[in-house]
Short mmCIF file of C-alpha atoms in Angstrom, two decimals:
data_model
loop_
_atom_site.label_atom_id
_atom_site.label_comp_id
_atom_site.label_asym_id
_atom_site.label_seq_id
_atom_site.Cartn_x
_atom_site.Cartn_y
_atom_site.Cartn_z
CA GLY A 21 -81.76 -26.20 125.09
CA ALA A 22 -79.16 -23.67 126.66
CA HIS A 23 -79.02 -25.95 129.58
CA ARG A 24 -77.80 -28.12 127.61
CA LEU A 25 -75.48 -26.24 125.49
CA THR A 26 -74.28 -24.46 128.41
CA GLN A 27 -73.29 -28.13 129.82
CA ALA A 28 -71.45 -29.11 126.86
CA ILE A 29 -69.21 -25.74 126.51
CA VAL A 30 -68.46 -26.09 130.38
CA ALA A 31 -67.65 -29.80 129.68
CA GLY A 32 -65.84 -29.32 126.74
CA GLU A 33 -68.22 -31.80 124.62
CA LYS A 34 -67.40 -31.62 120.85
CA ILE A 35 -70.65 -29.86 119.50
CA GLY A 36 -71.31 -30.30 115.84
CA ILE A 37 -73.40 -28.28 113.85
CA ILE A 38 -75.89 -29.07 110.48
CA SER A 39 -76.98 -25.71 109.00
CA ASP A 40 -79.05 -24.82 105.50
CA TYR A 41 -76.93 -23.44 102.52
CA ASP A 42 -78.83 -20.13 102.46
CA VAL A 43 -78.16 -16.48 103.89
CA ASP A 44 -80.35 -17.75 106.87
CA GLY A 45 -78.85 -20.77 107.45
CA VAL A 46 -75.21 -20.08 107.07
CA SER A 47 -75.61 -16.94 109.31
CA SER A 48 -77.14 -19.12 111.64
CA ALA A 49 -73.92 -21.19 111.50
CA ALA A 50 -71.66 -17.86 111.67
CA LEU A 51 -73.23 -16.44 114.65
CA MET A 52 -73.17 -20.10 117.03
CA LEU A 53 -69.90 -20.30 116.09
CA ARG A 54 -68.42 -16.62 116.52
CA PHE A 55 -70.59 -17.36 119.71
CA LEU A 56 -68.63 -20.57 120.64
CA ARG A 57 -65.19 -19.62 120.22
CA ALA A 58 -65.97 -16.59 122.33
CA VAL A 59 -66.84 -18.58 124.88
CA GLY A 60 -63.87 -21.01 124.86
CA SER A 61 -65.60 -23.46 122.91
CA ASP A 62 -66.14 -24.80 118.94
CA ALA A 63 -68.03 -26.96 116.53
CA HIS A 64 -67.76 -28.48 113.52
CA VAL A 65 -69.86 -27.90 110.60
CA TYR A 66 -71.81 -29.60 107.85
CA LEU A 67 -73.02 -27.90 105.60
CA PRO A 68 -74.98 -29.94 103.22
CA ASP A 69 -74.45 -29.56 99.37
CA ARG A 70 -77.70 -28.61 97.72
CA VAL A 71 -77.77 -30.33 94.44
CA THR A 72 -76.30 -33.74 95.95
CA GLU A 73 -78.05 -33.73 99.47
CA GLY A 74 -80.63 -31.61 99.41
CA TYR A 75 -81.88 -29.46 101.89
CA GLY A 76 -81.82 -30.38 106.08
CA PRO A 77 -79.91 -33.04 108.31
CA SER A 78 -78.84 -36.42 106.18
CA ALA A 79 -78.00 -40.05 107.65
CA LYS A 80 -74.79 -39.45 105.65
CA ALA A 81 -74.14 -35.68 107.38
CA VAL A 82 -74.96 -37.28 110.77
CA GLN A 83 -72.14 -40.58 110.16
CA ALA A 84 -69.71 -37.44 109.42
CA LEU A 85 -70.30 -35.38 112.38
CA LYS A 86 -70.47 -38.70 114.46
CA GLU A 87 -67.05 -39.85 112.97
CA GLU A 88 -65.50 -36.03 113.84
CA GLY A 89 -66.40 -37.06 117.41
CA THR A 90 -69.61 -35.01 118.29
CA GLN A 91 -71.68 -35.64 120.96
CA VAL A 92 -74.11 -32.78 120.81
CA LEU A 93 -75.84 -31.71 117.52
CA LEU A 94 -77.11 -28.57 116.60
CA THR A 95 -79.61 -28.51 113.44
CA LEU A 96 -79.43 -24.79 112.65
CA ASP A 97 -82.61 -23.36 110.23
CA CYS A 98 -83.39 -27.16 109.79
CA GLY A 99 -84.47 -30.47 111.24
CA VAL A 100 -87.78 -29.81 112.75
CA MET A 101 -89.47 -32.84 109.62
CA SER A 102 -85.90 -34.72 109.83
CA HIS A 103 -87.51 -37.89 111.84
CA ASP A 104 -85.51 -40.30 110.01
CA PRO A 105 -81.97 -38.88 110.43
CA LEU A 106 -82.46 -37.25 113.91
CA ALA A 107 -83.43 -41.25 114.61
CA GLU A 108 -80.15 -42.20 113.10
CA ALA A 109 -78.22 -39.27 115.59
CA ALA A 110 -80.19 -40.79 118.63
CA ALA A 111 -79.39 -44.26 117.95
CA LEU A 112 -75.25 -43.16 117.50
CA GLY A 113 -75.62 -41.72 120.57
CA LEU A 114 -75.81 -37.44 119.65
CA GLU A 115 -77.83 -35.34 121.78
CA THR A 116 -79.58 -33.12 119.36
CA ILE A 117 -81.02 -29.57 119.73
CA ILE A 118 -82.75 -28.40 117.16
CA VAL A 119 -83.11 -24.75 116.20
CA ASP A 120 -85.72 -24.05 113.40
CA HIS A 121 -88.34 -21.54 112.54
CA HIS A 122 -90.20 -23.99 109.92
CA GLN A 123 -93.85 -24.93 110.68
CA ALA A 124 -93.49 -28.41 112.42
CA GLY A 125 -95.83 -31.29 112.27
CA ALA A 126 -97.63 -32.66 115.55
CA ASP A 127 -95.00 -35.06 116.16
CA LEU A 128 -91.56 -33.75 116.46
CA PRO A 129 -88.10 -35.74 115.76
CA GLN A 130 -86.08 -37.30 118.26
CA ALA A 131 -84.19 -34.62 119.95
CA HIS A 132 -83.08 -33.43 123.29
CA ALA A 133 -84.77 -30.05 122.69
CA VAL A 134 -87.03 -28.44 119.86
CA ILE A 135 -86.38 -24.72 119.92
CA ASN A 136 -89.24 -23.30 117.42
CA PRO A 137 -91.42 -20.38 117.43
CA ASN A 138 -93.51 -22.63 115.11
CA ARG A 139 -94.30 -25.59 116.98
CA GLN A 140 -97.93 -26.43 117.26
CA ASP A 141 -97.42 -26.17 121.05
CA ASP A 142 -96.21 -22.56 120.69
CA VAL A 143 -97.68 -19.87 122.68
CA SER A 144 -94.39 -17.27 122.45
CA GLY A 145 -95.94 -15.16 119.24
CA GLN A 146 -92.59 -15.42 118.27
CA GLY A 147 -93.30 -17.52 115.03
CA HIS A 148 -91.91 -14.17 112.19
CA LEU A 149 -88.78 -14.87 113.38
CA CYS A 150 -85.83 -16.07 110.76
CA ALA A 151 -83.75 -18.88 112.08
CA ALA A 152 -80.76 -16.83 113.27
CA GLY A 153 -83.39 -15.01 115.19
CA VAL A 154 -84.17 -17.74 117.25
CA VAL A 155 -80.47 -18.81 117.50
CA MET A 156 -79.62 -15.50 118.79
CA ILE A 157 -82.34 -16.15 121.77
CA LEU A 158 -80.48 -19.28 122.26
CA VAL A 159 -76.92 -18.15 122.38
CA ALA A 160 -78.35 -15.02 124.84
CA ALA A 161 -79.93 -17.84 126.80
CA THR A 162 -76.76 -20.16 126.82
CA ASN A 163 -74.52 -16.74 127.74
CA ARG A 164 -76.70 -15.98 130.83
CA LEU A 165 -76.43 -19.33 131.98
CA LEU A 166 -72.42 -19.02 131.51
CA ARG A 167 -72.41 -15.72 133.80
CA GLU A 168 -74.30 -17.62 136.41
CA GLN A 169 -72.47 -20.23 136.50
CA GLY A 170 -69.08 -18.65 136.85
CA HIS A 171 -68.15 -19.05 133.82
CA TYR A 172 -66.78 -15.64 132.89
CA ALA A 173 -64.90 -15.24 136.77
CA ASN A 174 -61.62 -16.18 136.08
CA GLY A 175 -60.51 -13.49 133.73
CA ARG A 176 -62.27 -14.95 130.61
CA ALA A 177 -63.86 -11.77 128.95
CA GLU A 178 -67.44 -11.88 128.39
CA PRO A 179 -68.61 -11.47 124.49
CA ASN A 180 -70.57 -8.84 123.53
CA MET A 181 -73.63 -10.37 121.82
CA LEU A 182 -74.32 -6.54 120.28
CA GLN A 183 -71.75 -7.14 117.83
CA TRP A 184 -73.71 -10.50 116.12
CA LEU A 185 -76.94 -8.50 115.45
CA GLU A 186 -75.57 -7.16 112.37
CA LEU A 187 -75.79 -11.51 111.06
CA VAL A 188 -79.21 -11.59 112.46
CA ALA A 189 -80.25 -8.83 110.64
CA LEU A 190 -79.16 -9.89 107.11
CA ALA A 191 -80.76 -12.99 107.51
CA THR A 192 -83.72 -11.29 108.65
CA VAL A 193 -84.27 -9.40 105.67
CA CYS A 194 -82.86 -12.26 103.02
CA ASP A 195 -85.30 -14.74 104.83
CA VAL A 196 -87.89 -12.45 103.95
CA VAL A 197 -90.17 -12.80 107.49
CA PRO A 198 -92.34 -9.64 108.59
CA MET A 199 -90.52 -6.46 109.55
CA ARG A 200 -92.33 -6.13 113.06
CA GLY A 201 -91.62 -6.63 116.76
CA LEU A 202 -87.98 -8.18 117.11
CA ASN A 203 -87.54 -8.77 113.96
CA ARG A 204 -87.69 -4.84 113.50
CA ALA A 205 -85.63 -4.24 116.46
CA TYR A 206 -82.75 -6.79 115.13
CA VAL A 207 -82.41 -4.96 111.67
CA THR A 208 -82.33 -1.55 113.03
CA GLN A 209 -79.56 -2.54 115.81
CA GLY A 210 -77.76 -4.91 113.24
CA LEU A 211 -77.65 -2.15 110.46
CA LYS A 212 -75.96 0.21 113.28
CA ILE A 213 -73.46 -2.20 113.73
CA MET A 214 -73.07 -3.05 110.13
CA ALA A 215 -72.17 0.40 109.64
CA ARG A 216 -68.97 -0.11 111.91
CA ARG A 217 -67.40 -2.69 109.62
CA GLU A 218 -66.85 -5.00 112.33
CA ASN A 219 -67.23 -7.91 110.26
CA LEU A 220 -64.39 -8.06 108.03
CA GLY A 221 -66.03 -10.50 105.74
CA LEU A 222 -69.41 -8.21 105.35
CA ALA A 223 -67.42 -5.50 104.67
CA ALA A 224 -64.98 -7.13 101.69
CA LEU A 225 -68.77 -7.90 100.77
CA ALA A 226 -69.96 -4.73 100.62
CA ASP A 227 -67.15 -2.99 99.03
CA VAL A 228 -67.07 -5.96 95.84
CA ALA A 229 -70.90 -5.42 95.83
CA GLY A 230 -70.05 -1.48 95.17
CA LEU A 231 -71.92 -0.18 98.36
CA LYS A 232 -71.27 3.40 98.91
CA ARG A 233 -73.46 4.19 101.53
CA ARG A 234 -74.36 3.29 104.99
CA PRO A 235 -75.98 -0.43 104.97
CA ASP A 236 -79.78 -0.30 104.65
CA VAL A 237 -81.91 -3.11 103.83
CA TYR A 238 -81.86 -2.86 100.31
CA ALA A 239 -78.36 -3.35 100.52
CA LEU A 240 -79.25 -6.42 102.37
CA GLY A 241 -81.35 -7.85 100.65
CA PHE A 242 -80.10 -7.68 96.87
CA MET A 243 -76.60 -6.58 97.42
CA LEU A 244 -74.93 -8.92 100.20
CA GLY A 245 -77.51 -11.64 100.49
CA PRO A 246 -77.55 -13.01 96.48
CA ARG A 247 -73.48 -13.00 96.81
CA LEU A 248 -73.93 -15.48 100.00
CA ASN A 249 -76.86 -17.43 98.64
CA ALA A 250 -74.85 -17.73 95.48
CA ALA A 251 -72.51 -20.19 96.99
CA GLY A 252 -75.11 -22.66 98.32
CA ARG A 253 -76.69 -22.45 94.63
CA VAL A 254 -73.45 -22.58 92.06
CA GLY A 255 -70.80 -24.16 94.46
CA HIS A 256 -70.53 -24.84 98.07
CA ALA A 257 -71.98 -22.84 100.93
CA ASP A 258 -68.78 -23.36 102.93
CA GLU A 259 -67.20 -19.91 101.02
CA ALA A 260 -69.99 -18.33 102.19
CA LEU A 261 -69.79 -19.80 105.97
CA ALA A 262 -65.82 -18.62 105.73
CA LEU A 263 -66.64 -15.17 104.68
CA LEU A 264 -68.86 -14.18 107.81
CA LEU A 265 -66.28 -15.84 109.94
CA ALA A 266 -63.13 -13.80 108.24
CA THR A 267 -60.58 -12.42 111.04
CA ASP A 268 -58.37 -11.35 107.87
CA LYS A 269 -58.68 -8.67 105.58
CA GLY A 270 -56.89 -10.68 102.55
CA ASP A 271 -59.11 -13.93 103.17
CA ALA A 272 -62.34 -11.72 103.69
CA ALA A 273 -60.94 -9.69 100.43
CA ASN A 274 -60.60 -13.11 98.06
CA LEU A 275 -63.98 -14.83 99.59
CA ALA A 276 -65.47 -11.82 98.62
CA ARG A 277 -64.66 -11.87 95.18
CA ASN A 278 -65.11 -15.37 94.43
CA LEU A 279 -68.91 -15.29 95.75
CA ASP A 280 -69.07 -11.99 93.63
CA ASP A 281 -68.04 -14.21 90.98
CA LEU A 282 -69.81 -17.09 91.29
CA ASN A 283 -73.10 -14.86 91.78
CA ARG A 284 -72.29 -13.75 87.77
CA LYS A 285 -72.06 -16.63 86.94
CA ARG A 286 -75.11 -17.45 88.41
CA GLN A 287 -76.98 -14.62 86.58
#
């Protein structure tokens, strides 16, 4: 998977992402997009509508990304049971990399790579990871390959991976996966980074939620998480993703207020 993604980045191929609309899915998409943009690539993201489309890749999503010119498709926090839509993707000439953590069946969908610690043949012992935790491993492996291939030799700065651990911490807590092993490390480090308030969207969300102390597990699970989830439940998860990607304080504040309102309506 990392080799194919590296190839796509170096060759400037068009990358498409289909992700879930919950906190884990949106955090996974934000992490992948922030990484791709940092290394000189980008992606078109398709977040399915919970009400009209439901969970996971659909033929509609696959066709929409194909029309955008997508060559390599990433499915994040979904895809491992999506046999028909991914057969459709293959028929359209897309190469798919599945990054998921949901229990897989004995038969895997048609894809270039299936990165999932809950595949039946997986022996990594990392089955407790959430999707964003698996995405982080893919991103780190891809970064290492880019470094080995001299991608950062000509003055391009290598991204600091640690800055994105706050997204992984957020997803890990909100997806209620066991707090052990790598998950514990992700959350411990991610909370330290979140306290620096470098992600403008998460800082704005903490402010509208009235968080007055250093972020902790409770804040992620009960203050930030529900507001991000509200977008996927009531409106559209695009706003949650936009918040996690915000680079302007004003935009971040507006998006955070919108999500806060949506969350109140949902209650």
